[in-house]
Each structure stands twice: as structure tokens, then as C-alpha cells.
């Protein structure tokens, strides 16, 4: 995640998204407003150059930034490259 330059809060948010939590659940867990969660999600999508939370989590899993439901990592053999 450091190569993408996500803030620690954005990393927290993507981990919660990967765990299947809603914006409301994330806001409650992190003690921030739902609007703030939406702002973090928007920033994450922009930084990762994706269009949905699903794409963001899929990319994060493949890069090994988040683990799967059983703790497995989906490490890709190639590093993230964007044109």
C-alpha cells in the first residue's frame, strides 16, 4: 500500500471493506462519520484507479495488502503497474 501512498486511515477503511463491512459499520468501528468514510472510499478508488469497492478489494487482495476471509494472501507474482 505504501507504493500507492494511502493514508493509514484509508488502509483501515479498505481493510474494513475487505471484511465486508458497510459504510455505516465502518463509521461505527472507526468512530468517524459516514460521510468521512465515503470520502475515504472516494480517495481510495481514485488512488487505485478503480471504479468500485469490489475492484479496490480485489486489487488489494491480489497485491497482498489485505487477507482473505481465512487469512490467505492473494499475492500476485507481478508488482502493481498502472499505465
C-alpha angles and dihedrals in degrees: 000000000000091000088058092047099231118171118243089252091053088051089052091050095049090049089054091047089051088053088059098251123154123235089257092052091047091051091051094046094047095037094236133121120272088239089057090051089052089051091052091048090051091051091048092051091049094048093047092042093231133129105221144032088247091057091047093052092044091053093044090051094048090049092049094243092125131024129234124251091276095045095262121143121223095211113181117217090227126061120242112277125177126190 
